[in-house]
Amino acid sequence: MGLFGGQTKQEPVTSTSYEGDMFEEPFDALPTLPKAQDNTVIAKGITFTGTIHGEGVVRVEGRVEGEVDLKGTLTVTTTGTVQGPITADVVRVAGDITGSITARESLCLERTGCVHGDVATASLIVENGRLDGSSTMLTAPERPKEPDLSVDDLQFGENYDLDLGSEQ
């Protein structure tokens, strides 16, 4: 009976085996997802007002009104404009910037680029763009030095013969 409180017959549960089928690969062997990129795009037609502060790569195709403080690269495309001060490691300008630029490593002013403001950088590349302002050259960032090694610092296996020349 089983409709209102009567006992129902339970059938045993069996598992289905898929031997030799396409289900042999365990779930642990699934491919990993690609690493997320640290890229931000201000798209054409978008106006961002405020401060951009962070680390990574920022590409401006639209309009930014405000300060950009970036540990990384800022690229202003031919359709992009920035109004405000910029500080970044690398700056590439193909659009318009109104404001001062500090590029710790390099600044590339492309042929379609226009900067209205003062620039300070360690490396300035001008590809026939327009710079309305002064430029100040910074010292290049120091790269980590490789340690000085002498022959006495080297270690060799027991069977290695180091011939430093004849000392007689």
mmCIF file with all atom_site columns, C-alpha atoms in Angstrom:
data_model
loop_
_atom_site.group_PDB
_atom_site.id
_atom_site.type_symbol
_atom_site.label_atom_id
_atom_site.label_alt_id
_atom_site.label_comp_id
_atom_site.label_asym_id
_atom_site.label_entity_id
_atom_site.label_seq_id
_atom_site.pdbx_PDB_ins_code
_atom_site.Cartn_x
_atom_site.Cartn_y
_atom_site.Cartn_z
_atom_site.occupancy
_atom_site.B_iso_or_equiv
_atom_site.pdbx_formal_charge
_atom_site.auth_seq_id
_atom_site.auth_comp_id
_atom_site.auth_asym_id
_atom_site.auth_atom_id
_atom_site.pdbx_PDB_model_num
ATOM 1   C CA . MET A 1 1   ? 0.000   0.000  0.000   1.00 0.00 ? 1   MET A CA 1
ATOM 2   C CA . GLY A 1 2   ? 2.383   2.853  0.817   1.00 0.00 ? 2   GLY A CA 1
ATOM 3   C CA . LEU A 1 3   ? 0.243   5.883  0.060   1.00 0.00 ? 3   LEU A CA 1
ATOM 4   C CA . PHE A 1 4   ? -0.590  6.951  3.633   1.00 0.00 ? 4   PHE A CA 1
ATOM 5   C CA . GLY A 1 5   ? 1.826   5.413  6.044   1.00 0.00 ? 5   GLY A CA 1
ATOM 6   C CA . GLY A 1 6   ? 1.993   1.935  4.681   1.00 0.00 ? 6   GLY A CA 1
ATOM 7   C CA . GLN A 1 7   ? 5.365   0.380  4.166   1.00 0.00 ? 7   GLN A CA 1
ATOM 8   C CA . THR A 1 8   ? 6.991   0.618  0.772   1.00 0.00 ? 8   THR A CA 1
ATOM 9   C CA . LYS A 1 9   ? 9.368   -1.882 -0.658  1.00 0.00 ? 9   LYS A CA 1
ATOM 10  C CA . GLN A 1 10  ? 12.910  -0.500 -1.019  1.00 0.00 ? 10  GLN A CA 1
ATOM 11  C CA . GLU A 1 11  ? 14.991  -1.777 -3.876  1.00 0.00 ? 11  GLU A CA 1
ATOM 12  C CA . PRO A 1 12  ? 18.745  -2.208 -3.380  1.00 0.00 ? 12  PRO A CA 1
ATOM 13  C CA . VAL A 1 13  ? 20.950  0.508  -4.902  1.00 0.00 ? 13  VAL A CA 1
ATOM 14  C CA . THR A 1 14  ? 23.715  -0.648 -7.202  1.00 0.00 ? 14  THR A CA 1
ATOM 15  C CA . SER A 1 15  ? 26.517  1.429  -8.678  1.00 0.00 ? 15  SER A CA 1
ATOM 16  C CA . THR A 1 16  ? 27.165  1.392  -12.376 1.00 0.00 ? 16  THR A CA 1
ATOM 17  C CA . SER A 1 17  ? 30.711  0.722  -13.480 1.00 0.00 ? 17  SER A CA 1
ATOM 18  C CA . TYR A 1 18  ? 32.046  2.408  -16.616 1.00 0.00 ? 18  TYR A CA 1
ATOM 19  C CA . GLU A 1 19  ? 35.122  0.310  -17.264 1.00 0.00 ? 19  GLU A CA 1
ATOM 20  C CA . GLY A 1 20  ? 36.982  1.062  -20.474 1.00 0.00 ? 20  GLY A CA 1
ATOM 21  C CA . ASP A 1 21  ? 34.710  3.976  -21.150 1.00 0.00 ? 21  ASP A CA 1
ATOM 22  C CA . MET A 1 22  ? 35.443  7.674  -21.479 1.00 0.00 ? 22  MET A CA 1
ATOM 23  C CA . PHE A 1 23  ? 35.118  8.159  -17.704 1.00 0.00 ? 23  PHE A CA 1
ATOM 24  C CA . GLU A 1 24  ? 38.535  6.732  -16.819 1.00 0.00 ? 24  GLU A CA 1
ATOM 25  C CA . GLU A 1 25  ? 40.186  10.155 -16.270 1.00 0.00 ? 25  GLU A CA 1
ATOM 26  C CA . PRO A 1 26  ? 39.774  11.298 -12.668 1.00 0.00 ? 26  PRO A CA 1
ATOM 27  C CA . PHE A 1 27  ? 38.590  14.818 -11.874 1.00 0.00 ? 27  PHE A CA 1
ATOM 28  C CA . ASP A 1 28  ? 42.044  15.707 -10.470 1.00 0.00 ? 28  ASP A CA 1
ATOM 29  C CA . ALA A 1 29  ? 43.483  15.511 -13.991 1.00 0.00 ? 29  ALA A CA 1
ATOM 30  C CA . LEU A 1 30  ? 41.367  18.372 -15.363 1.00 0.00 ? 30  LEU A CA 1
ATOM 31  C CA . PRO A 1 31  ? 43.407  21.161 -16.963 1.00 0.00 ? 31  PRO A CA 1
ATOM 32  C CA . THR A 1 32  ? 44.202  24.158 -14.800 1.00 0.00 ? 32  THR A CA 1
ATOM 33  C CA . LEU A 1 33  ? 42.641  27.524 -15.529 1.00 0.00 ? 33  LEU A CA 1
ATOM 34  C CA . PRO A 1 34  ? 44.840  30.156 -17.165 1.00 0.00 ? 34  PRO A CA 1
ATOM 35  C CA . LYS A 1 35  ? 46.525  32.586 -14.796 1.00 0.00 ? 35  LYS A CA 1
ATOM 36  C CA . ALA A 1 36  ? 44.589  35.807 -14.380 1.00 0.00 ? 36  ALA A CA 1
ATOM 37  C CA . GLN A 1 37  ? 46.217  38.784 -16.048 1.00 0.00 ? 37  GLN A CA 1
ATOM 38  C CA . ASP A 1 38  ? 46.801  42.045 -14.208 1.00 0.00 ? 38  ASP A CA 1
ATOM 39  C CA . ASN A 1 39  ? 45.361  44.131 -17.055 1.00 0.00 ? 39  ASN A CA 1
ATOM 40  C CA . THR A 1 40  ? 42.778  46.889 -16.798 1.00 0.00 ? 40  THR A CA 1
ATOM 41  C CA . VAL A 1 41  ? 41.164  48.502 -19.821 1.00 0.00 ? 41  VAL A CA 1
ATOM 42  C CA . ILE A 1 42  ? 39.267  51.789 -19.754 1.00 0.00 ? 42  ILE A CA 1
ATOM 43  C CA . ALA A 1 43  ? 37.315  51.163 -22.949 1.00 0.00 ? 43  ALA A CA 1
ATOM 44  C CA . LYS A 1 44  ? 36.487  53.665 -25.677 1.00 0.00 ? 44  LYS A CA 1
ATOM 45  C CA . GLY A 1 45  ? 33.345  55.578 -24.712 1.00 0.00 ? 45  GLY A CA 1
ATOM 46  C CA . ILE A 1 46  ? 33.989  55.182 -20.964 1.00 0.00 ? 46  ILE A CA 1
ATOM 47  C CA . THR A 1 47  ? 34.953  58.098 -18.693 1.00 0.00 ? 47  THR A CA 1
ATOM 48  C CA . PHE A 1 48  ? 36.641  57.200 -15.410 1.00 0.00 ? 48  PHE A CA 1
ATOM 49  C CA . THR A 1 49  ? 36.808  59.955 -12.795 1.00 0.00 ? 49  THR A CA 1
ATOM 50  C CA . GLY A 1 50  ? 38.982  59.407 -9.718  1.00 0.00 ? 50  GLY A CA 1
ATOM 51  C CA . THR A 1 51  ? 42.332  57.917 -8.760  1.00 0.00 ? 51  THR A CA 1
ATOM 52  C CA . ILE A 1 52  ? 43.825  54.809 -10.306 1.00 0.00 ? 52  ILE A CA 1
ATOM 53  C CA . HIS A 1 53  ? 46.279  53.323 -7.817  1.00 0.00 ? 53  HIS A CA 1
ATOM 54  C CA . GLY A 1 54  ? 47.728  49.849 -8.048  1.00 0.00 ? 54  GLY A CA 1
ATOM 55  C CA . GLU A 1 55  ? 50.022  47.386 -9.741  1.00 0.00 ? 55  GLU A CA 1
ATOM 56  C CA . GLY A 1 56  ? 49.769  45.964 -13.247 1.00 0.00 ? 56  GLY A CA 1
ATOM 57  C CA . VAL A 1 57  ? 49.001  47.129 -16.767 1.00 0.00 ? 57  VAL A CA 1
ATOM 58  C CA . VAL A 1 58  ? 46.405  49.810 -17.516 1.00 0.00 ? 58  VAL A CA 1
ATOM 59  C CA . ARG A 1 59  ? 45.296  50.563 -21.071 1.00 0.00 ? 59  ARG A CA 1
ATOM 60  C CA . VAL A 1 60  ? 43.273  53.737 -21.634 1.00 0.00 ? 60  VAL A CA 1
ATOM 61  C CA . GLU A 1 61  ? 41.124  53.704 -24.759 1.00 0.00 ? 61  GLU A CA 1
ATOM 62  C CA . GLY A 1 62  ? 38.519  56.070 -23.268 1.00 0.00 ? 62  GLY A CA 1
ATOM 63  C CA . ARG A 1 63  ? 38.933  59.005 -20.869 1.00 0.00 ? 63  ARG A CA 1
ATOM 64  C CA . VAL A 1 64  ? 40.502  59.230 -17.405 1.00 0.00 ? 64  VAL A CA 1
ATOM 65  C CA . GLU A 1 65  ? 39.985  62.349 -15.291 1.00 0.00 ? 65  GLU A CA 1
ATOM 66  C CA . GLY A 1 66  ? 42.172  62.153 -12.216 1.00 0.00 ? 66  GLY A CA 1
ATOM 67  C CA . GLU A 1 67  ? 45.453  60.871 -10.858 1.00 0.00 ? 67  GLU A CA 1
ATOM 68  C CA . VAL A 1 68  ? 47.155  57.686 -12.062 1.00 0.00 ? 68  VAL A CA 1
ATOM 69  C CA . ASP A 1 69  ? 49.657  56.130 -9.615  1.00 0.00 ? 69  ASP A CA 1
ATOM 70  C CA . LEU A 1 70  ? 50.766  52.802 -10.989 1.00 0.00 ? 70  LEU A CA 1
ATOM 71  C CA . LYS A 1 71  ? 53.483  50.260 -10.377 1.00 0.00 ? 71  LYS A CA 1
ATOM 72  C CA . GLY A 1 72  ? 53.534  48.904 -13.904 1.00 0.00 ? 72  GLY A CA 1
ATOM 73  C CA . THR A 1 73  ? 52.672  50.135 -17.386 1.00 0.00 ? 73  THR A CA 1
ATOM 74  C CA . LEU A 1 74  ? 50.199  52.761 -18.545 1.00 0.00 ? 74  LEU A CA 1
ATOM 75  C CA . THR A 1 75  ? 49.297  52.810 -22.239 1.00 0.00 ? 75  THR A CA 1
ATOM 76  C CA . VAL A 1 76  ? 47.161  55.613 -23.666 1.00 0.00 ? 76  VAL A CA 1
ATOM 77  C CA . THR A 1 77  ? 45.903  54.561 -27.102 1.00 0.00 ? 77  THR A CA 1
ATOM 78  C CA . THR A 1 78  ? 45.074  56.880 -30.022 1.00 0.00 ? 78  THR A CA 1
ATOM 79  C CA . THR A 1 79  ? 41.474  57.188 -28.761 1.00 0.00 ? 79  THR A CA 1
ATOM 80  C CA . GLY A 1 80  ? 42.501  57.627 -25.119 1.00 0.00 ? 80  GLY A CA 1
ATOM 81  C CA . THR A 1 81  ? 42.834  60.812 -23.067 1.00 0.00 ? 81  THR A CA 1
ATOM 82  C CA . VAL A 1 82  ? 44.084  61.406 -19.530 1.00 0.00 ? 82  VAL A CA 1
ATOM 83  C CA . GLN A 1 83  ? 43.627  64.623 -17.559 1.00 0.00 ? 83  GLN A CA 1
ATOM 84  C CA . GLY A 1 84  ? 45.712  64.560 -14.415 1.00 0.00 ? 84  GLY A CA 1
ATOM 85  C CA . PRO A 1 85  ? 49.131  63.655 -13.069 1.00 0.00 ? 85  PRO A CA 1
ATOM 86  C CA . ILE A 1 86  ? 50.617  60.273 -13.954 1.00 0.00 ? 86  ILE A CA 1
ATOM 87  C CA . THR A 1 87  ? 53.225  58.238 -12.100 1.00 0.00 ? 87  THR A CA 1
ATOM 88  C CA . ALA A 1 88  ? 54.129  54.809 -13.497 1.00 0.00 ? 88  ALA A CA 1
ATOM 89  C CA . ASP A 1 89  ? 57.109  52.609 -14.318 1.00 0.00 ? 89  ASP A CA 1
ATOM 90  C CA . VAL A 1 90  ? 56.502  52.706 -18.089 1.00 0.00 ? 90  VAL A CA 1
ATOM 91  C CA . VAL A 1 91  ? 54.225  55.118 -19.983 1.00 0.00 ? 91  VAL A CA 1
ATOM 92  C CA . ARG A 1 92  ? 53.323  54.821 -23.690 1.00 0.00 ? 92  ARG A CA 1
ATOM 93  C CA . VAL A 1 93  ? 51.396  57.723 -25.206 1.00 0.00 ? 93  VAL A CA 1
ATOM 94  C CA . ALA A 1 94  ? 49.572  57.473 -28.538 1.00 0.00 ? 94  ALA A CA 1
ATOM 95  C CA . GLY A 1 95  ? 46.635  59.663 -27.402 1.00 0.00 ? 95  GLY A CA 1
ATOM 96  C CA . ASP A 1 96  ? 46.392  62.892 -25.374 1.00 0.00 ? 96  ASP A CA 1
ATOM 97  C CA . ILE A 1 97  ? 47.629  63.581 -21.847 1.00 0.00 ? 97  ILE A CA 1
ATOM 98  C CA . THR A 1 98  ? 47.158  66.856 -19.996 1.00 0.00 ? 98  THR A CA 1
ATOM 99  C CA . GLY A 1 99  ? 49.198  66.782 -16.797 1.00 0.00 ? 99  GLY A CA 1
ATOM 100 C CA . SER A 1 100 ? 52.639  65.939 -15.501 1.00 0.00 ? 100 SER A CA 1
ATOM 101 C CA . ILE A 1 101 ? 54.148  62.506 -16.130 1.00 0.00 ? 101 ILE A CA 1
ATOM 102 C CA . THR A 1 102 ? 56.731  60.699 -14.026 1.00 0.00 ? 102 THR A CA 1
ATOM 103 C CA . ALA A 1 103 ? 57.857  57.504 -15.757 1.00 0.00 ? 103 ALA A CA 1
ATOM 104 C CA . ARG A 1 104 ? 60.372  55.745 -13.500 1.00 0.00 ? 104 ARG A CA 1
ATOM 105 C CA . GLU A 1 105 ? 61.794  53.584 -16.322 1.00 0.00 ? 105 GLU A CA 1
ATOM 106 C CA . SER A 1 106 ? 60.710  54.939 -19.707 1.00 0.00 ? 106 SER A CA 1
ATOM 107 C CA . LEU A 1 107 ? 58.293  57.212 -21.539 1.00 0.00 ? 107 LEU A CA 1
ATOM 108 C CA . CYS A 1 108 ? 57.473  56.589 -25.196 1.00 0.00 ? 108 CYS A CA 1
ATOM 109 C CA . LEU A 1 109 ? 55.701  59.400 -27.021 1.00 0.00 ? 109 LEU A CA 1
ATOM 110 C CA . GLU A 1 110 ? 54.407  57.846 -30.236 1.00 0.00 ? 110 GLU A CA 1
ATOM 111 C CA . ARG A 1 111 ? 53.804  59.815 -33.447 1.00 0.00 ? 111 ARG A CA 1
ATOM 112 C CA . THR A 1 112 ? 50.075  60.304 -32.687 1.00 0.00 ? 112 THR A CA 1
ATOM 113 C CA . GLY A 1 113 ? 50.706  61.155 -29.016 1.00 0.00 ? 113 GLY A CA 1
ATOM 114 C CA . CYS A 1 114 ? 50.450  64.584 -27.425 1.00 0.00 ? 114 CYS A CA 1
ATOM 115 C CA . VAL A 1 115 ? 51.548  65.554 -23.902 1.00 0.00 ? 115 VAL A CA 1
ATOM 116 C CA . HIS A 1 116 ? 50.597  68.911 -22.389 1.00 0.00 ? 116 HIS A CA 1
ATOM 117 C CA . GLY A 1 117 ? 52.708  69.007 -19.241 1.00 0.00 ? 117 GLY A CA 1
ATOM 118 C CA . ASP A 1 118 ? 56.122  68.369 -17.783 1.00 0.00 ? 118 ASP A CA 1
ATOM 119 C CA . VAL A 1 119 ? 57.717  64.923 -17.946 1.00 0.00 ? 119 VAL A CA 1
ATOM 120 C CA . ALA A 1 120 ? 60.367  63.253 -15.813 1.00 0.00 ? 120 ALA A CA 1
ATOM 121 C CA . THR A 1 121 ? 61.768  59.898 -16.901 1.00 0.00 ? 121 THR A CA 1
ATOM 122 C CA . ALA A 1 122 ? 64.919  57.785 -17.058 1.00 0.00 ? 122 ALA A CA 1
ATOM 123 C CA . SER A 1 123 ? 64.459  57.095 -20.790 1.00 0.00 ? 123 SER A CA 1
ATOM 124 C CA . LEU A 1 124 ? 62.558  59.315 -23.237 1.00 0.00 ? 124 LEU A CA 1
ATOM 125 C CA . ILE A 1 125 ? 61.605  58.054 -26.690 1.00 0.00 ? 125 ILE A CA 1
ATOM 126 C CA . VAL A 1 126 ? 59.874  60.533 -29.018 1.00 0.00 ? 126 VAL A CA 1
ATOM 127 C CA . GLU A 1 127 ? 58.523  59.140 -32.282 1.00 0.00 ? 127 GLU A CA 1
ATOM 128 C CA . ASN A 1 128 ? 57.527  62.516 -33.765 1.00 0.00 ? 128 ASN A CA 1
ATOM 129 C CA . GLY A 1 129 ? 54.814  63.127 -31.145 1.00 0.00 ? 129 GLY A CA 1
ATOM 130 C CA . ARG A 1 130 ? 54.129  66.485 -29.468 1.00 0.00 ? 130 ARG A CA 1
ATOM 131 C CA . LEU A 1 131 ? 55.494  67.509 -26.053 1.00 0.00 ? 131 LEU A CA 1
ATOM 132 C CA . ASP A 1 132 ? 54.245  70.864 -24.713 1.00 0.00 ? 132 ASP A CA 1
ATOM 133 C CA . GLY A 1 133 ? 56.295  71.137 -21.538 1.00 0.00 ? 133 GLY A CA 1
ATOM 134 C CA . SER A 1 134 ? 59.726  70.483 -20.128 1.00 0.00 ? 134 SER A CA 1
ATOM 135 C CA . SER A 1 135 ? 61.519  67.209 -19.673 1.00 0.00 ? 135 SER A CA 1
ATOM 136 C CA . THR A 1 136 ? 63.742  66.136 -16.798 1.00 0.00 ? 136 THR A CA 1
ATOM 137 C CA . MET A 1 137 ? 65.944  63.063 -17.029 1.00 0.00 ? 137 MET A CA 1
ATOM 138 C CA . LEU A 1 138 ? 65.947  60.813 -13.958 1.00 0.00 ? 138 LEU A CA 1
ATOM 139 C CA . THR A 1 139 ? 68.645  58.322 -13.062 1.00 0.00 ? 139 THR A CA 1
ATOM 140 C CA . ALA A 1 140 ? 67.769  54.840 -14.205 1.00 0.00 ? 140 ALA A CA 1
ATOM 141 C CA . PRO A 1 141 ? 66.495  52.500 -11.500 1.00 0.00 ? 141 PRO A CA 1
ATOM 142 C CA . GLU A 1 142 ? 69.257  50.331 -10.100 1.00 0.00 ? 142 GLU A CA 1
ATOM 143 C CA . ARG A 1 143 ? 69.186  46.716 -11.062 1.00 0.00 ? 143 ARG A CA 1
ATOM 144 C CA . PRO A 1 144 ? 70.301  44.120 -8.538  1.00 0.00 ? 144 PRO A CA 1
ATOM 145 C CA . LYS A 1 145 ? 74.016  43.440 -8.801  1.00 0.00 ? 145 LYS A CA 1
ATOM 146 C CA . GLU A 1 146 ? 75.320  39.967 -9.385  1.00 0.00 ? 146 GLU A CA 1
ATOM 147 C CA . PRO A 1 147 ? 77.698  38.885 -6.655  1.00 0.00 ? 147 PRO A CA 1
ATOM 148 C CA . ASP A 1 148 ? 81.417  38.936 -7.471  1.00 0.00 ? 148 ASP A CA 1
ATOM 149 C CA . LEU A 1 149 ? 82.766  35.394 -7.479  1.00 0.00 ? 149 LEU A CA 1
ATOM 150 C CA . SER A 1 150 ? 86.373  34.357 -7.292  1.00 0.00 ? 150 SER A CA 1
ATOM 151 C CA . VAL A 1 151 ? 87.924  30.951 -7.971  1.00 0.00 ? 151 VAL A CA 1
ATOM 152 C CA . ASP A 1 152 ? 88.107  30.372 -4.214  1.00 0.00 ? 152 ASP A CA 1
ATOM 153 C CA . ASP A 1 153 ? 84.298  30.641 -4.006  1.00 0.00 ? 153 ASP A CA 1
ATOM 154 C CA . LEU A 1 154 ? 83.756  27.832 -6.528  1.00 0.00 ? 154 LEU A CA 1
ATOM 155 C CA . GLN A 1 155 ? 83.106  24.295 -5.345  1.00 0.00 ? 155 GLN A CA 1
ATOM 156 C CA . PHE A 1 156 ? 83.854  21.184 -7.373  1.00 0.00 ? 156 PHE A CA 1
ATOM 157 C CA . GLY A 1 157 ? 83.384  17.475 -6.910  1.00 0.00 ? 157 GLY A CA 1
ATOM 158 C CA . GLU A 1 158 ? 86.207  15.308 -5.503  1.00 0.00 ? 158 GLU A CA 1
ATOM 159 C CA . ASN A 1 159 ? 87.326  13.997 -8.909  1.00 0.00 ? 159 ASN A CA 1
ATOM 160 C CA . TYR A 1 160 ? 87.630  17.414 -10.544 1.00 0.00 ? 160 TYR A CA 1
ATOM 161 C CA . ASP A 1 161 ? 91.142  18.701 -11.204 1.00 0.00 ? 161 ASP A CA 1
ATOM 162 C CA . LEU A 1 162 ? 91.424  22.460 -11.254 1.00 0.00 ? 162 LEU A CA 1
ATOM 163 C CA . ASP A 1 163 ? 94.512  23.516 -13.143 1.00 0.00 ? 163 ASP A CA 1
ATOM 164 C CA . LEU A 1 164 ? 95.198  27.181 -12.389 1.00 0.00 ? 164 LEU A CA 1
ATOM 165 C CA . GLY A 1 165 ? 98.442  27.250 -14.330 1.00 0.00 ? 165 GLY A CA 1
ATOM 166 C CA . SER A 1 166 ? 101.836 26.005 -13.390 1.00 0.00 ? 166 SER A CA 1
ATOM 167 C CA . GLU A 1 167 ? 103.301 27.447 -10.222 1.00 0.00 ? 167 GLU A CA 1
ATOM 168 C CA . GLN A 1 168 ? 106.853 26.173 -9.981  1.00 0.00 ? 168 GLN A CA 1
#
